[in-house]
XYZ file of C-alpha atoms in Angstrom:
295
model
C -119.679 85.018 -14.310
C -119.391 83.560 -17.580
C -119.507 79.484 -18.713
C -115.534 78.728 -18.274
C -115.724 80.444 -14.755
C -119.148 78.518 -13.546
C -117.394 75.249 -15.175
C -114.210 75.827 -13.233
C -116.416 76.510 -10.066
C -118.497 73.653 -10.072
C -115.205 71.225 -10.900
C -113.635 72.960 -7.416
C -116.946 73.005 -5.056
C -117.611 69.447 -6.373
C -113.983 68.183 -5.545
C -114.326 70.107 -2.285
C -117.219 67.551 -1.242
C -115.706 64.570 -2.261
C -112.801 65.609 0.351
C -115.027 66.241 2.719
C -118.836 65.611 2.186
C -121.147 68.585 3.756
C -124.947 68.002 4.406
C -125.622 71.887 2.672
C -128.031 72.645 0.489
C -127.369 75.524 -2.500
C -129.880 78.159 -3.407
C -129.923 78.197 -7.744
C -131.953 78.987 -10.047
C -134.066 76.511 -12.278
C -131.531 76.717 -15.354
C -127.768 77.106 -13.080
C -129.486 73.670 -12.099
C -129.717 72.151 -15.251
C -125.957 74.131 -16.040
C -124.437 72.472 -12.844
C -125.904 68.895 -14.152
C -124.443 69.494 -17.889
C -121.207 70.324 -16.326
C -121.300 67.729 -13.977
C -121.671 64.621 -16.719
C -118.978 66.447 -18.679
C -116.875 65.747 -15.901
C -117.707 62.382 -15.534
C -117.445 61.607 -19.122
C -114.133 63.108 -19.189
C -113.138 60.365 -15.879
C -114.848 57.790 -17.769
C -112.832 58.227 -20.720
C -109.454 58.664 -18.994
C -109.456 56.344 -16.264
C -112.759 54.585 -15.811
C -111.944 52.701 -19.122
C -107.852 51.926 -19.113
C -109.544 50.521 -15.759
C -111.783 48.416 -16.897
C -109.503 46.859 -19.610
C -106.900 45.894 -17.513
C -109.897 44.010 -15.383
C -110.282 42.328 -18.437
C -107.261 41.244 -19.161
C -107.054 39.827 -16.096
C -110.157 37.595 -15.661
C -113.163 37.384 -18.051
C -116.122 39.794 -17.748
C -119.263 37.548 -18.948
C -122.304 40.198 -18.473
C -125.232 39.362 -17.134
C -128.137 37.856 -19.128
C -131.194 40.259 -17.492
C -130.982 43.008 -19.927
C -130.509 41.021 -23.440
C -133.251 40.604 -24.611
C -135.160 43.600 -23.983
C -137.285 45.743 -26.398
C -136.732 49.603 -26.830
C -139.440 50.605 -24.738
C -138.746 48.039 -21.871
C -134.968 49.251 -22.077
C -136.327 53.011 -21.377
C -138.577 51.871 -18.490
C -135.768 49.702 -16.852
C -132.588 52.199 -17.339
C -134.108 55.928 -17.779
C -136.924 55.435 -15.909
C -137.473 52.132 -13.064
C -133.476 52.025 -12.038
C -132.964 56.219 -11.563
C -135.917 56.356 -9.322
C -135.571 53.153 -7.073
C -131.850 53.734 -6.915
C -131.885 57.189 -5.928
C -134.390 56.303 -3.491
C -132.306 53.624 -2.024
C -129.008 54.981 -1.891
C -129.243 58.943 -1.725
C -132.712 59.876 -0.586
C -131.655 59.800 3.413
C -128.505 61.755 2.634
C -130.163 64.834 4.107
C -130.753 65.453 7.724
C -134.551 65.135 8.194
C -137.024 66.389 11.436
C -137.634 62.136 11.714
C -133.790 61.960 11.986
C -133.827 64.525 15.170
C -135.757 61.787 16.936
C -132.891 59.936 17.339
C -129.376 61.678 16.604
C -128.399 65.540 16.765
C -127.251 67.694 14.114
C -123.834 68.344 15.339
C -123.141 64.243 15.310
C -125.303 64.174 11.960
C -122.221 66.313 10.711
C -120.086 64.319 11.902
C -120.883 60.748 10.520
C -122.237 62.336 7.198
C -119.140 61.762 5.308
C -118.825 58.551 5.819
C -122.956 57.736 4.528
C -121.687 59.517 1.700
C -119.169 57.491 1.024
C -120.517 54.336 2.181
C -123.623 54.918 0.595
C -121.411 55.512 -2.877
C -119.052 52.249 -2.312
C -121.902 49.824 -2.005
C -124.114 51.368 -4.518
C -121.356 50.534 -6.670
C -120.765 46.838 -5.386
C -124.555 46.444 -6.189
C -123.555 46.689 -9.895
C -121.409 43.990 -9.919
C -124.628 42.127 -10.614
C -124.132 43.040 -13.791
C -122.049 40.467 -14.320
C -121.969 36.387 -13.670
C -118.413 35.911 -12.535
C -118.022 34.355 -9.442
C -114.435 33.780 -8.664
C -111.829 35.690 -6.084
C -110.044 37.204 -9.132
C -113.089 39.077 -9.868
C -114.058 40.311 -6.603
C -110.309 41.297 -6.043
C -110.587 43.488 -9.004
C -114.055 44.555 -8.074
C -113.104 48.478 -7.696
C -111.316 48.636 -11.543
C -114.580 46.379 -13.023
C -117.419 49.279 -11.413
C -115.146 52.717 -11.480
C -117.783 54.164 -13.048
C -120.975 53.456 -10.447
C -118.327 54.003 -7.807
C -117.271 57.896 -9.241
C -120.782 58.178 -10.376
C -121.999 57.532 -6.557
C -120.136 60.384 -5.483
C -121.221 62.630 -7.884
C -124.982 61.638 -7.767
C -124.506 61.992 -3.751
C -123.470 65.725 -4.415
C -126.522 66.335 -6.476
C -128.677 65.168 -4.243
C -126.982 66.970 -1.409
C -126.732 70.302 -3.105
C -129.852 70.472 -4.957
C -132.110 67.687 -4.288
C -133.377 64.069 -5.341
C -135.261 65.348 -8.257
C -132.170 66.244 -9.562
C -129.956 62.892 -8.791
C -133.134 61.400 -10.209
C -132.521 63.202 -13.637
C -128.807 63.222 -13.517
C -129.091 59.267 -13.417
C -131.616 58.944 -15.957
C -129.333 60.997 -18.622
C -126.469 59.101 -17.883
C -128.101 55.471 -18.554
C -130.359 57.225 -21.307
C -126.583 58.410 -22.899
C -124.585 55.147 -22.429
C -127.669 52.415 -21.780
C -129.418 53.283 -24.774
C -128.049 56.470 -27.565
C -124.842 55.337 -27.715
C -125.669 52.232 -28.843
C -127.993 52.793 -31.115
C -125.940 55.655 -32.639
C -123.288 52.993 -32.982
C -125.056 50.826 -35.126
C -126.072 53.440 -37.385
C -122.676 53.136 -38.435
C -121.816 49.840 -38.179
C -122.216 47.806 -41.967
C -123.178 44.142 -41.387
C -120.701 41.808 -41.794
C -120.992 39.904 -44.802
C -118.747 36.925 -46.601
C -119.043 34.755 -49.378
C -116.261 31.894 -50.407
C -116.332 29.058 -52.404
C -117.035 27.375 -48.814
C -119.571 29.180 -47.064
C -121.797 32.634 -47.080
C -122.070 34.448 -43.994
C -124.179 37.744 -43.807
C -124.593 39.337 -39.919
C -126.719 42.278 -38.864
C -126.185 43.781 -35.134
C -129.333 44.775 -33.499
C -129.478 47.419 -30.115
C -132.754 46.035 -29.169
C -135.925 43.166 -29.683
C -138.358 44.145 -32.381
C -141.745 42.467 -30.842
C -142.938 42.546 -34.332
C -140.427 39.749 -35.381
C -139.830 36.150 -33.502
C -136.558 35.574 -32.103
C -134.967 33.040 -33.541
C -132.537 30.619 -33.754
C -131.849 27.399 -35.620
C -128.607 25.617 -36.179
C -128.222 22.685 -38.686
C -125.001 20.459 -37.888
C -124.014 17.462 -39.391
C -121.058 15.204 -38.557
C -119.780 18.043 -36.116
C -119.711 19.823 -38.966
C -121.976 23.490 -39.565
C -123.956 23.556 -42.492
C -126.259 26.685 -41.637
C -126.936 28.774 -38.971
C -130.165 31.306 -38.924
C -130.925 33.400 -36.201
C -133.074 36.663 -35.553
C -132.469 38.701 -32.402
C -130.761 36.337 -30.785
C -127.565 36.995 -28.687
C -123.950 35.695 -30.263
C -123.290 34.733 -26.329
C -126.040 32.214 -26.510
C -125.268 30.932 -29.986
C -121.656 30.584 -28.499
C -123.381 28.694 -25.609
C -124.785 26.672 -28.084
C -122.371 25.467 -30.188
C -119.567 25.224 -27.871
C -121.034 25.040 -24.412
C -121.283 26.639 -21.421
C -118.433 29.165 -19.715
C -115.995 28.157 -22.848
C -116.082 30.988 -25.075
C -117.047 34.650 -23.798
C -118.642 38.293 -26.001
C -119.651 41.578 -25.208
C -121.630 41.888 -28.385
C -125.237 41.935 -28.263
C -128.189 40.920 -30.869
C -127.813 39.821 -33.641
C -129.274 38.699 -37.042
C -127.261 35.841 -38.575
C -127.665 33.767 -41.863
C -124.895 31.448 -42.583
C -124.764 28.661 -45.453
C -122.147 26.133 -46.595
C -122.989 23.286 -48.796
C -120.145 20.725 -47.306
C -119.926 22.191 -44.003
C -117.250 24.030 -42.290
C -115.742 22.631 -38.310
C -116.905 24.690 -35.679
C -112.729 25.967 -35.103
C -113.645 27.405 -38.539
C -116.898 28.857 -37.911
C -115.627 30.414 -35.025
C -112.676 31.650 -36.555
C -115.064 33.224 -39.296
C -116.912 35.154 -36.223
C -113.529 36.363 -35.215
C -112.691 38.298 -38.049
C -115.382 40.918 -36.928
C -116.342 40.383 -33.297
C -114.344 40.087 -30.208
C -114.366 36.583 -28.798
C -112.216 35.026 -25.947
C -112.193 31.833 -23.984
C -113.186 32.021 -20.462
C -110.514 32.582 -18.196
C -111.207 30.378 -14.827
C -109.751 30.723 -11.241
C-alpha cells in the first residue's frame, strides 16, 4: 500500500470513529505508528486552517478574547516543561487514559454495556476537555460562553482525534501526539515567526520609537518596565520583556484596551511629549489593538 493509499485510509477509519467511537485496539508496527500520527496532525492542521480559524475570528469579532496571563511570562525551558511536557501527560491522563475497558472496570459494568456507553465517554470526555481550555482566557460574560464552541474548535476536534489515538494505539501515543502539537503551535511557530519579524522602529521630529518582539523571558536579563509621564503627556517609555497587554494596562487601565501580542522590548523618547491617543495610535501602526468589548 503506498503513502496516498495509507493517508486516504487513516482519513476514512478515523472519520469512521468519530461517527461512531469503538473501544478496538489496532495491531501496527512501531513506524505505521509514527505514519498514522504524521497523518493524523496533517489532518488537523488542514481543519485548523480551514475552519478552526474563520471560527475563531468571527468569535472575535463578536466579543473580545483577552488571554490569560499564566503563560506570559515564561522562559524557554519552563514553556517546554509546561506545554510539551507537564500538560500532554496530565491531560492525557485525565481525559483519555480510562477510554479503554480495563479488568478493574469488569468489577462493576460488562463489556457488552461498556460498548454501549463508550461513545458517549468519547465524546464527553472530548467536549469538556475542550471547555477546560477556555481557561485560557479571562472573559467572563454570556457572549463568550455562548460562543464557547467557535473560541476552542481546536481542543474540541483535537479531543476527538487524541481519543482515537489513544483508543487505537495507546496513551503513549496520545501522549506524543499532544506534545507535537503544543511543541508545533505553543512554541516553533512562534519562534520561527519572529525570525522574520524586523522590529518596529520610528523616528520624527516628535518622538523615536524602536520595538523588539520577544517569544520568551531571557533569565539572564531583568524584566523591565519604566514609564516617564508628565502632564498626561509620554515622554519615554523603556521596557524589557515585558508584555504590551500590561503596558496597555498601565497606561490606560484595566479591561480598556485589549492585544494578542506577546513580549516585548520597547524604547520610546520624545523631548515635548506626545498624548497617550498618540502614543497609542503610534502602537497601532504595527500591532493589533482593540478596545474591550463588554456585555
Amino acid at each position: 500500500m503506498n503513502y496516498f493509499l495509507r493517508f486516504k485510509h487513516d482519513i476514512s477509519a478515523f472519520l469512521q470513529f468519530m461517527k461512531k467511537p469503538d473501544d478496538l485496539q489496532t495491531a501496527l508496527s512501531s513506524k505505521r505508528k509514527l505514519q498514522l500520527i504524521s497523518n493524523l496532525l496533517i489532518i488537523e492542521i488542514v481543519f485548523f486552517l480551514i475552519v478552526v480559524l474563520p471560527l475563531n475570528y468571527l468569535a472575535e469579532k463578536c466579543i473580545t478574547l483577552k488571554p490569560s496571563e499564566a503563560f506570559e511570562n515564561l522562559t524557554w525551558l519552563q514553556a517546554i516543561f509546561l506545554m510539551v511536557i507537564f500538560a500532554p501527560l496530565s491531560e492525557e491522563f485525565i481525559f483519555r487514559y480510562a477510554l479503554r475497558y480495563k479488568k478493574l472496570f469488569s468489577h462493576f459494568i460488562s463489556r457488552e454495556k461498556w460498548n454501549r456507553i463508550f461513545p458517549f465517554l468519547v465524546y464527553i470526555s472530548s467536549i469538556i476537555f475542550g471547555l477546560v481550555h477556555l481557561d485560557n482566557y479571562v472573559n467572563d460574560s454570556w457572549a463568550f460562553y455562548a460562543l464557547s464552541p467557535f473560541i476552542v474548535a481546536s481542543q474540541l476536534s483535537g479531543g476527538l482525534i487524541l481519543s482515537y489515538i489513544r483508543v487505537r494505539l495507546n496513551i503513549f501515543y496520545s501522549m506524543l501526539y499532544h506534545a507535537l502539537w503544543n511543541l508545533l503551535f505553543g512554541i516553533s511557530i512562534p519562534c520561527i515567526m519572529l525570525l522574520f519579524t524586523s522590529p518596529f522602529a520610528e523616528k520624527t521630529q516628535d518622538y523615536n520609537i524602536r520595538i523588539e518582539q520577544k517569544a520568551f523571558i531571557n533569565d539572564n536579563e531583568p524584566v523591565l518596565s519604566e514609564t516617564k509621564i508628565v502632564d498626561d503627556r509620554i515622554h519615554s517609555v523603556e521596557t524589557r520583556q515585558y508584555s504590551l497587554q500590561s503596558l496597555l494596562d498601565h497606561l490606560y487601565g484595566k479591561d480598556k484596551l485589549t492585544t494578542d501580542e506577546g513580549l516585548m522590548n520597547i524604547h520610546f523618547k520624545s523631548e515635548k511629549g506626545i498624548s497617550k491617543d498618540e502614543f497609542l495610535k503610534v502602537l497601532q501602526k504595527e500591532y493589533e489593538i482593540k478596545k474591550v468589548k463588554t456585555y
